[in-house]
Each structure stands twice: as structure tokens, then as C-alpha cells.
């Protein structure tokens, strides 16, 4: 066992776990002053890399004694003095498009000169431009680009990262991206959740040689439904699947069909919903049991109340709303209604070219009236929950993975200064994954 001590404030999120992510308040932070945390080592068997106990430093000898009694083992104990103002659960970024090549800096310029995201897409830019760049990049290049991005997230205290495919738009290219994500899973110290996002846009072409966009889309859709989903399932390439429901992309009917097929195959579903226009996909797919519904910018008052009664997590992505100069999603109303709200970067080269989660937190506070505590819960417990990892990471409670961040500053200064990441060290599965 390893015991971490000398922690001024140990933020456990105990109350957030009890409330299962709904309406988090200050009391739910479960702050332990002068805290200590016991984490299992290799010789602790099933507890390896897990939190075994948290509490005040003054009670830790008693805790050790009782842990040794229950395990009937005389495991060694070593102490690490963190001398930290705060330790908190590590962050999870539950919505990213981390694997792509090239950038869209030229489109950013065009948008700033008046073109809209949709106009650029209609001219063959947008997602399709990144698809071209990604298809021509080598697997090694894609791997290197994504690994660097992962490291930048680790430095901010992020240990869990969802990564979507979606810049391949053919069975072969999508599978190649999923294989890159698989390699990242194997080589990175982060916890990675792989999401297949084949239906991200209509591909520029198809293997069948069709050229008008309607037949290209029909052929691609048929491939996804009759072949690709099955293949990624049997190759174990995706933990879940996603679809972009939007005018000129995929329809609500297609999303229903997709979810039904995924369910037959036993794969979890998430959806890009109600981002630019209201399609009603957030509520509809939440009712059908989606793990998360993401964006939710254009949802109605009725949607909000109904979403709050589902188990689905609403993942809000304010950095993309900022870059697109959109309105922000109704976080305040969602949380007050009792919905589970998570935040994520939506990192991608088009609508959200930033990996900065402190910026996301600042926007959530400033533009969406989320409290600091709500932001903390949204980037930890709730984002883990959005990925189906509710009892695994996102809180520091016995049984949870020892994924934590050692802060060099008071936690109240988080999500305040843009770009300020007072992270001294990041731990995943009880192991330090950032360099001293
Ligand atoms: O989440 N909306 C669809 N997908 C991304 C944008 C991807 C892109 O523009 O490359 C998003 O905002
Ligand atoms: Fe996205």
C-alpha cells in the first residue's frame, strides 16, 4: 500500500457519487482537510491501483490496521508526502476528435471574415477537408499527432480521454483510425475510450464509384449498417458508437436505426445532437438509452425537463460554441431540472481547435452560469459517467481507480485564469504519468 499524505484539502466528490451526478453542491465535494489516501500496490491484488481508503491524516494508522486485518496480509506501506494545497479526482475529457491530420486555420480565417461553418462545408471544406488530410497521412503520423495531444491533456490532469474516429468516412479509413486509437490504448498510460463515428458527414466518394451526394450517402449508410458496425464489434475496435444528427448530415430517423443496430450488437451509443439546429435528437436518443447526448445547444424547455428524467448525461461543449459564435447550451436550466451535465473539449480542427479544459471551465462559469463545483463535477464524475465509467474513475472513494491530480494551488483558482493549469502531477491507476 502507498499512503499519500500532507494534503491540505483532499477533494473526494463523495456527495457527487451519492447523488450520482445530479445537482452537485459545495457539500458534495467531500473535502477532507489535512487528508490522506491509501492506494493499493501490486501485492494488494484486486486493489492494485485503486483507492483503498481516504480520510483525515489523524485516522490513517487506524485505517491501516483495519485494512491489514481484513486482507489478512502484512503488506508493506510506504508514504509519499505530497505537500500539496489540494488533491482532486483526475479529469475526464469525454468528447474529443483527437485523431486527425492537418489543421483548418484557413477556415478559421474565412469564418472570421464572414463565412459560416455550413457555407464552408457546402463548398467541400469542413469535415471533408480534414478527411482528405487524414486519409493521406500515414498511420505512424496519426499516432504521433494523437500521442502528443494525449500528453498535453495529461499535463492538465486528464487521465481519461474519449477518442472518436470520423475523419475516415469509408469503412477502410474508419477502421484504420480505430486501429490508431487501439494502439494508443495499448501504448498510453491514459485510460482511453474508443468511439466509432463513421456517420460524421457524407463522404466525398464511395468505393462503389457513385458520385452524386445522395447515392454516395445511401451507399455509405448501407455499408455502415450491413458491414462496418458488425466488423468493429467483432474486432473489438470500439467501446461505443456516435452519429452526427444535423441538417445535411444524418437524420433523426437514421440515428434511431443506428442506435437500434448498435443495441443489437451490444454497443453503447452517444450522439452529436441539436448543435446547429434543433432536430430533437437529444431527447429522442436519451429516451432510447443513449449513454450521452452531446452539444444540446438548441434544445427546448420541454426537452430540458424530459432530459432530466432520463439517465443520459448531457455533454456540453462550450469551446465549440465559442469558436462558432453560437449561443451556449442551457446548462443552468438542465442542472436545476436535475439533469446530469458533463463538459468536454470537443477537440477537433474545425469547431474546437483547443485542448484547454481550463478555458472550457471558464466558459461554463462565465457564459453558462455553472458554479465552480458544477464545473468540477462536470469534468470528473459526470464525464466519466458519460462514458459508462461511473464507478471506476472521477471520484476518490474506496474502489475507484486512483486517478488523481496534485494541485500546486488552491482549487478555488481553477477555471478562473484562462490557460492556468496548476497541476503538479497527474496519477492514473495509482501511477504517476507526468514527469517530475
Ligand atoms: O463536434 N459537429 C460535428 N463534429 C465536430 C466538428 C468536426 C469538424 O468540424 O471537423 C463537433 O463540433
Ligand atoms: Fe464533436
Coordinates of C-alpha atoms in Angstrom, one line a residue, residues 27-420:
X27 CA -21.1 20.0 0.4
X28 CA -20.9 17.2 -2.2
X29 CA -17.2 17.9 -2.8
X30 CA -16.5 15.8 0.3
X31 CA -13.4 17.9 1.2
X32 CA -11.1 16.3 3.8
X33 CA -8.7 18.8 5.5
X34 CA -5.2 17.5 6.1
X35 CA -6.2 14.5 4.2
X36 CA -4.6 11.1 3.4
X37 CA -5.3 8.5 0.8
X38 CA -4.3 4.8 0.7
X39 CA -3.8 3.3 -2.7
X40 CA -3.2 -0.4 -3.4
X41 CA 0.1 -1.6 -4.8
X42 CA 0.9 -4.8 -6.8
X43 CA 0.9 -7.0 -3.7
X44 CA -2.6 -5.8 -2.8
X45 CA -4.1 -8.0 -5.5
X46 CA -7.5 -6.7 -6.7
X47 CA -6.9 -3.3 -5.0
X48 CA -3.9 -2.6 -7.2
X49 CA -4.1 1.0 -8.5
X50 CA -7.3 1.6 -6.5
X51 CA -8.2 3.9 -3.7
X52 CA -8.5 1.7 -0.5
X53 CA -9.2 4.5 1.9
X54 CA -9.5 8.3 2.2
X55 CA -9.7 10.2 5.4
X56 CA -8.0 12.7 7.7
X57 CA -4.3 12.1 8.3
X58 CA -5.1 11.7 12.0
X59 CA -7.1 8.5 11.3
X60 CA -4.8 6.8 9.0
X61 CA -3.0 4.5 11.4
X62 CA -6.3 3.1 12.5
X63 CA -7.4 2.7 8.9
X64 CA -4.2 0.8 8.0
X65 CA -4.7 -1.6 10.9
X66 CA -8.2 -2.5 9.8
X67 CA -7.2 -2.8 6.2
X68 CA -4.4 -5.2 7.2
X69 CA -6.9 -7.2 9.3
X70 CA -9.4 -7.6 6.5
X71 CA -6.8 -8.5 3.9
X72 CA -5.1 -10.8 6.4
X73 CA -1.8 -9.7 4.8
X74 CA 1.1 -7.8 6.2
X75 CA 1.6 -5.7 3.2
X76 CA 4.3 -3.1 3.2
X77 CA 3.4 0.6 3.5
X78 CA 5.2 3.4 2.0
X79 CA 4.4 7.0 2.5
X80 CA 4.5 9.8 -0.1
X81 CA 4.3 13.3 1.2
X82 CA 2.7 15.4 -1.4
X83 CA 2.9 18.8 0.4
X84 CA 0.1 19.9 -1.8
X85 CA -2.6 22.6 -1.3
X86 CA -5.1 20.2 -3.0
X87 CA -5.6 16.8 -4.5
X88 CA -8.7 16.1 -6.6
X89 CA -10.0 13.4 -8.9
X90 CA -8.4 13.5 -12.3
X91 CA -10.3 14.9 -15.2
X92 CA -12.0 13.0 -18.0
X93 CA -12.4 14.5 -21.4
X94 CA -15.5 12.7 -22.6
X95 CA -15.7 14.1 -26.2
X96 CA -12.7 14.5 -28.5
X97 CA -11.9 14.0 -32.1
X98 CA -8.2 13.5 -31.3
X99 CA -7.1 11.6 -34.3
X100 CA -6.8 13.8 -37.4
X101 CA -4.1 15.3 -39.6
X102 CA -3.6 18.8 -40.8
X103 CA -5.4 21.9 -39.5
X104 CA -8.2 24.2 -40.6
X105 CA -6.5 27.5 -39.8
X106 CA -7.5 28.8 -43.2
X107 CA -11.2 28.1 -42.4
X108 CA -10.9 30.0 -39.1
X109 CA -9.8 33.0 -41.1
X110 CA -12.7 32.6 -43.6
X111 CA -15.2 32.3 -40.7
X112 CA -13.8 35.4 -39.1
X113 CA -14.3 37.2 -42.5
X114 CA -17.9 36.3 -42.5
X115 CA -18.3 32.7 -44.0
X116 CA -20.4 30.3 -41.9
X117 CA -19.4 26.7 -40.8
X118 CA -22.3 25.4 -43.0
X119 CA -21.2 27.5 -46.1
X120 CA -17.6 26.3 -45.8
X121 CA -18.9 22.7 -45.5
X122 CA -21.2 23.1 -48.5
X123 CA -18.1 24.1 -50.6
X124 CA -16.3 20.9 -49.7
X125 CA -14.4 22.2 -46.7
X126 CA -15.0 21.5 -43.1
X127 CA -15.1 17.8 -42.0
X128 CA -14.4 16.7 -45.6
X129 CA -11.2 18.7 -45.8
X130 CA -9.9 17.0 -42.6
X131 CA -10.9 13.7 -44.1
X132 CA -8.6 14.3 -47.1
X133 CA -5.7 15.3 -44.9
X134 CA -6.3 12.3 -42.5
X135 CA -6.6 9.8 -45.3
X136 CA -3.3 10.7 -46.8
X137 CA -1.4 10.8 -43.5
X138 CA 0.5 7.6 -42.6
X139 CA -0.6 5.6 -39.6
X140 CA 2.6 6.5 -37.9
X141 CA 2.0 10.2 -38.4
X142 CA -1.6 9.9 -37.0
X143 CA -0.3 8.0 -34.0
X144 CA 2.4 10.6 -33.2
X145 CA 0.0 13.5 -33.6
X146 CA -2.6 11.9 -31.3
X147 CA 0.1 10.8 -28.7
X148 CA 1.3 14.4 -28.4
X149 CA -2.2 15.6 -27.9
X150 CA -2.8 13.0 -25.2
X151 CA 0.3 14.2 -23.4
X152 CA -0.9 17.7 -23.4
X153 CA -4.1 16.5 -21.8
X154 CA -2.2 14.5 -19.2
X155 CA -0.3 17.7 -18.2
X156 CA -3.6 19.3 -17.4
X157 CA -4.6 16.5 -15.1
X158 CA -6.7 14.5 -17.6
X159 CA -6.4 10.7 -17.3
X160 CA -9.5 9.5 -19.2
X161 CA -10.0 10.5 -22.8
X162 CA -12.7 9.6 -25.2
X163 CA -11.4 9.5 -28.8
X164 CA -13.7 9.4 -31.8
X165 CA -13.0 8.2 -35.3
X166 CA -14.9 10.1 -38.0
X167 CA -12.3 11.6 -40.3
X168 CA -12.1 8.5 -42.5
X169 CA -15.6 8.2 -43.9
X170 CA -15.1 4.9 -45.5
X171 CA -15.0 1.5 -43.9
X172 CA -11.3 1.1 -44.5
X173 CA -10.3 4.5 -43.4
X174 CA -12.5 4.5 -40.3
X175 CA -11.1 1.1 -39.3
X176 CA -7.6 2.5 -39.8
X177 CA -8.4 5.3 -37.4
X178 CA -9.9 2.9 -34.8
X179 CA -6.7 0.9 -35.1
X180 CA -4.7 4.0 -34.3
X181 CA -6.9 4.5 -31.2
X182 CA -6.3 0.9 -30.3
X183 CA -2.6 1.4 -30.5
X184 CA -2.9 4.5 -28.3
X185 CA -4.8 2.4 -25.8
X186 CA -2.0 -0.1 -25.7
X187 CA 0.8 2.4 -25.5
X188 CA -0.5 5.3 -23.5
X189 CA -0.8 5.5 -19.7
X190 CA -4.1 7.2 -20.0
X191 CA -7.5 5.5 -20.0
X192 CA -8.9 5.7 -23.5
X193 CA -12.5 5.1 -24.7
X194 CA -12.8 4.4 -28.4
X195 CA -15.8 5.7 -30.2
X196 CA -16.7 4.9 -33.8
X197 CA -18.1 7.9 -35.6
X198 CA -18.5 6.7 -39.2
X199 CA -21.7 8.8 -39.7
X200 CA -19.9 12.1 -39.1
X201 CA -20.5 13.5 -42.5
X202 CA -21.4 12.4 -46.0
X203 CA -18.2 11.1 -47.6
X204 CA -16.7 12.8 -50.7
X205 CA -16.9 9.5 -52.6
X206 CA -17.6 5.8 -52.2
X207 CA -15.9 2.6 -53.2
X208 CA -18.9 1.9 -55.4
X209 CA -18.0 4.8 -57.6
X210 CA -21.2 6.8 -57.1
X211 CA -20.8 10.5 -57.5
X212 CA -24.0 12.4 -56.6
X213 CA -24.1 13.1 -52.9
X214 CA -27.4 11.3 -52.4
X215 CA -26.3 7.9 -53.8
X216 CA -22.9 8.3 -52.1
X217 CA -24.7 8.7 -48.8
X218 CA -27.0 5.8 -49.4
X219 CA -24.1 3.5 -50.3
X220 CA -22.1 4.6 -47.3
X221 CA -25.0 4.2 -45.0
X222 CA -25.7 0.7 -46.3
X223 CA -22.0 -0.2 -45.7
X224 CA -22.2 1.1 -42.1
X225 CA -25.4 -0.8 -41.3
X226 CA -24.7 -4.1 -43.0
X227 CA -20.9 -4.3 -42.6
X228 CA -18.9 -1.8 -40.6
X229 CA -20.8 -2.0 -37.3
X230 CA -20.5 -5.7 -37.3
X231 CA -16.8 -5.6 -38.1
X232 CA -15.8 -3.1 -35.4
X233 CA -17.8 -5.2 -33.0
X234 CA -16.1 -8.5 -33.9
X235 CA -12.7 -6.9 -34.0
X236 CA -13.3 -5.2 -30.6
X237 CA -12.4 -1.8 -32.1
X238 CA -14.9 0.5 -30.4
X239 CA -16.4 0.8 -27.0
X240 CA -19.3 2.8 -28.3
X241 CA -20.6 4.5 -31.5
X242 CA -21.6 8.1 -32.3
X243 CA -23.6 9.8 -35.1
X244 CA -23.8 13.5 -36.1
X245 CA -27.5 14.3 -36.4
X246 CA -27.9 17.6 -38.3
X247 CA -29.3 19.1 -41.5
X248 CA -27.2 17.9 -44.4
X249 CA -25.6 15.2 -42.2
X250 CA -27.7 12.5 -40.7
X251 CA -31.4 12.4 -39.8
X252 CA -33.1 11.5 -36.6
X253 CA -34.6 8.5 -38.4
X254 CA -31.2 7.3 -39.3
X255 CA -30.0 7.9 -35.8
X256 CA -32.8 5.7 -34.5
X257 CA -32.0 2.9 -36.9
X258 CA -28.3 3.2 -36.0
X259 CA -29.0 3.0 -32.2
X260 CA -31.2 0.0 -32.7
X261 CA -28.5 -1.8 -34.7
X262 CA -25.8 -0.9 -32.1
X263 CA -28.0 -2.2 -29.4
X264 CA -28.5 -5.5 -31.2
X265 CA -24.7 -5.7 -31.3
X266 CA -24.4 -4.7 -27.6
X267 CA -22.5 -1.5 -28.2
X268 CA -23.2 1.8 -26.3
X269 CA -24.4 4.9 -28.2
X270 CA -23.7 8.6 -28.0
X271 CA -24.9 11.3 -30.4
X272 CA -23.9 14.8 -31.6
X273 CA -27.3 16.3 -31.2
X274 CA -29.1 19.7 -31.5
X275 CA -25.8 21.6 -32.2
X276 CA -26.6 23.9 -35.1
X277 CA -30.3 23.3 -35.5
X278 CA -32.9 21.6 -33.4
X279 CA -33.6 18.0 -34.6
X280 CA -34.9 16.7 -31.4
X281 CA -32.2 14.0 -31.3
X282 CA -31.0 14.8 -27.7
X283 CA -34.3 13.8 -26.2
X284 CA -35.2 11.1 -28.6
X285 CA -31.9 9.2 -28.2
X286 CA -31.8 9.8 -24.4
X287 CA -35.2 8.2 -24.2
X288 CA -33.8 5.3 -26.2
X289 CA -31.0 4.9 -23.7
X290 CA -28.0 6.7 -25.2
X291 CA -25.1 7.0 -22.8
X292 CA -24.7 10.7 -23.5
X293 CA -26.2 13.3 -25.8
X294 CA -23.7 15.9 -26.8
X295 CA -23.9 19.6 -27.6
X296 CA -27.6 20.2 -26.7
X297 CA -27.4 23.8 -27.8
X298 CA -30.7 24.1 -29.5
X299 CA -32.9 22.1 -27.1
X300 CA -36.3 23.4 -25.9
X301 CA -37.7 23.9 -22.4
X302 CA -39.7 20.7 -22.8
X303 CA -36.6 18.8 -23.9
X304 CA -34.8 20.1 -20.8
X305 CA -37.4 18.8 -18.4
X306 CA -37.7 15.5 -20.1
X307 CA -33.9 15.0 -20.4
X308 CA -33.6 15.5 -16.7
X309 CA -35.9 12.4 -16.2
X310 CA -33.6 10.2 -18.2
X311 CA -30.3 8.5 -17.1
X312 CA -28.4 10.0 -20.0
X313 CA -25.6 12.5 -19.4
X314 CA -25.9 15.8 -21.3
X315 CA -22.3 16.6 -22.5
X316 CA -21.9 20.4 -23.2
X317 CA -19.0 21.6 -25.4
X318 CA -18.8 25.4 -24.9
X319 CA -15.4 25.8 -26.7
X320 CA -17.1 24.8 -30.0
X321 CA -19.9 27.2 -29.3
X322 CA -17.3 29.9 -28.6
X323 CA -15.4 29.2 -31.9
X324 CA -18.7 29.1 -33.9
X325 CA -20.0 32.2 -32.1
X326 CA -23.1 30.2 -31.2
X327 CA -25.3 30.6 -28.2
X328 CA -24.3 28.4 -25.3
X329 CA -26.3 25.4 -24.1
X330 CA -28.8 25.8 -21.3
X331 CA -26.6 24.4 -18.6
X332 CA -28.3 26.2 -15.7
X333 CA -31.7 25.0 -16.7
X334 CA -30.5 21.5 -17.2
X335 CA -28.8 21.2 -13.8
X336 CA -31.7 22.9 -12.0
X337 CA -34.1 20.5 -13.6
X338 CA -32.0 17.6 -12.3
X339 CA -30.1 16.5 -15.5
X340 CA -26.6 15.2 -15.4
X341 CA -24.3 17.6 -17.0
X342 CA -20.7 16.9 -18.2
X343 CA -18.3 19.2 -20.0
X344 CA -15.7 18.3 -22.6
X345 CA -13.3 19.9 -25.1
X346 CA -14.7 18.6 -28.4
X347 CA -11.1 18.9 -29.6
X348 CA -11.2 19.0 -33.4
X349 CA -9.5 21.1 -36.1
X350 CA -12.7 22.8 -37.2
X351 CA -15.1 23.9 -34.4
X352 CA -12.9 23.5 -31.4
X353 CA -9.2 23.7 -32.0
X354 CA -8.3 23.8 -28.3
X355 CA -7.3 21.2 -25.8
X356 CA -7.6 23.7 -22.9
X357 CA -10.0 22.4 -20.3
X358 CA -9.4 25.4 -18.1
X359 CA -10.8 27.5 -20.9
X360 CA -13.8 25.2 -21.1
X361 CA -14.4 25.6 -17.4
X362 CA -14.1 29.4 -17.6
X363 CA -16.7 29.5 -20.4
X364 CA -19.0 27.3 -18.5
X365 CA -18.9 29.6 -15.5
X366 CA -18.9 32.9 -17.4
X367 CA -21.3 32.1 -20.2
X368 CA -23.4 29.2 -18.8
X369 CA -23.7 30.3 -15.2
X370 CA -22.3 27.0 -13.9
X371 CA -20.9 27.1 -10.4
X372 CA -17.3 26.1 -9.9
X373 CA -18.5 23.0 -8.1
X374 CA -20.7 22.1 -11.0
X375 CA -17.8 22.5 -13.4
X376 CA -15.6 20.3 -11.2
X377 CA -18.3 17.6 -11.2
X378 CA -18.9 18.0 -14.9
X379 CA -15.2 17.4 -15.7
X380 CA -14.8 14.4 -13.4
X381 CA -17.6 12.2 -12.1
X382 CA -20.1 13.2 -14.8
X383 CA -17.8 13.0 -17.7
X384 CA -16.7 9.5 -16.5
X385 CA -20.4 8.7 -16.2
X386 CA -21.0 9.9 -19.8
X387 CA -18.5 7.2 -20.8
X388 CA -20.1 4.4 -18.7
X389 CA -17.3 4.6 -16.1
X390 CA -19.2 5.9 -13.2
X391 CA -17.8 3.6 -10.6
X392 CA -14.4 3.4 -12.0
X393 CA -13.0 6.9 -12.2
X394 CA -14.0 10.5 -11.4
X395 CA -14.1 10.4 -7.6
X396 CA -11.7 9.5 -4.9
X397 CA -13.6 6.9 -3.0
X398 CA -12.7 3.3 -2.0
X399 CA -12.9 1.0 -5.0
X400 CA -12.4 3.8 -7.6
X401 CA -9.2 3.9 -9.7
X402 CA -6.5 6.1 -8.1
X403 CA -6.7 8.7 -10.8
X404 CA -5.9 12.0 -9.3
X405 CA -4.3 15.4 -9.7
X406 CA -1.9 17.0 -7.3
X407 CA -2.5 20.8 -7.5
X408 CA 0.1 23.4 -6.7
X409 CA -2.5 26.0 -5.9
X410 CA -5.8 26.4 -4.1
X411 CA -8.5 24.6 -6.1
X412 CA -10.7 27.7 -5.9
X413 CA -8.4 29.2 -8.5
X414 CA -9.3 26.5 -11.1
X415 CA -11.4 27.6 -14.1
X416 CA -10.6 31.3 -13.4
X417 CA -7.4 32.2 -15.2
X418 CA -7.7 31.1 -18.8
X419 CA -4.8 28.7 -19.6
X420 CA -3.8 28.3 -15.9

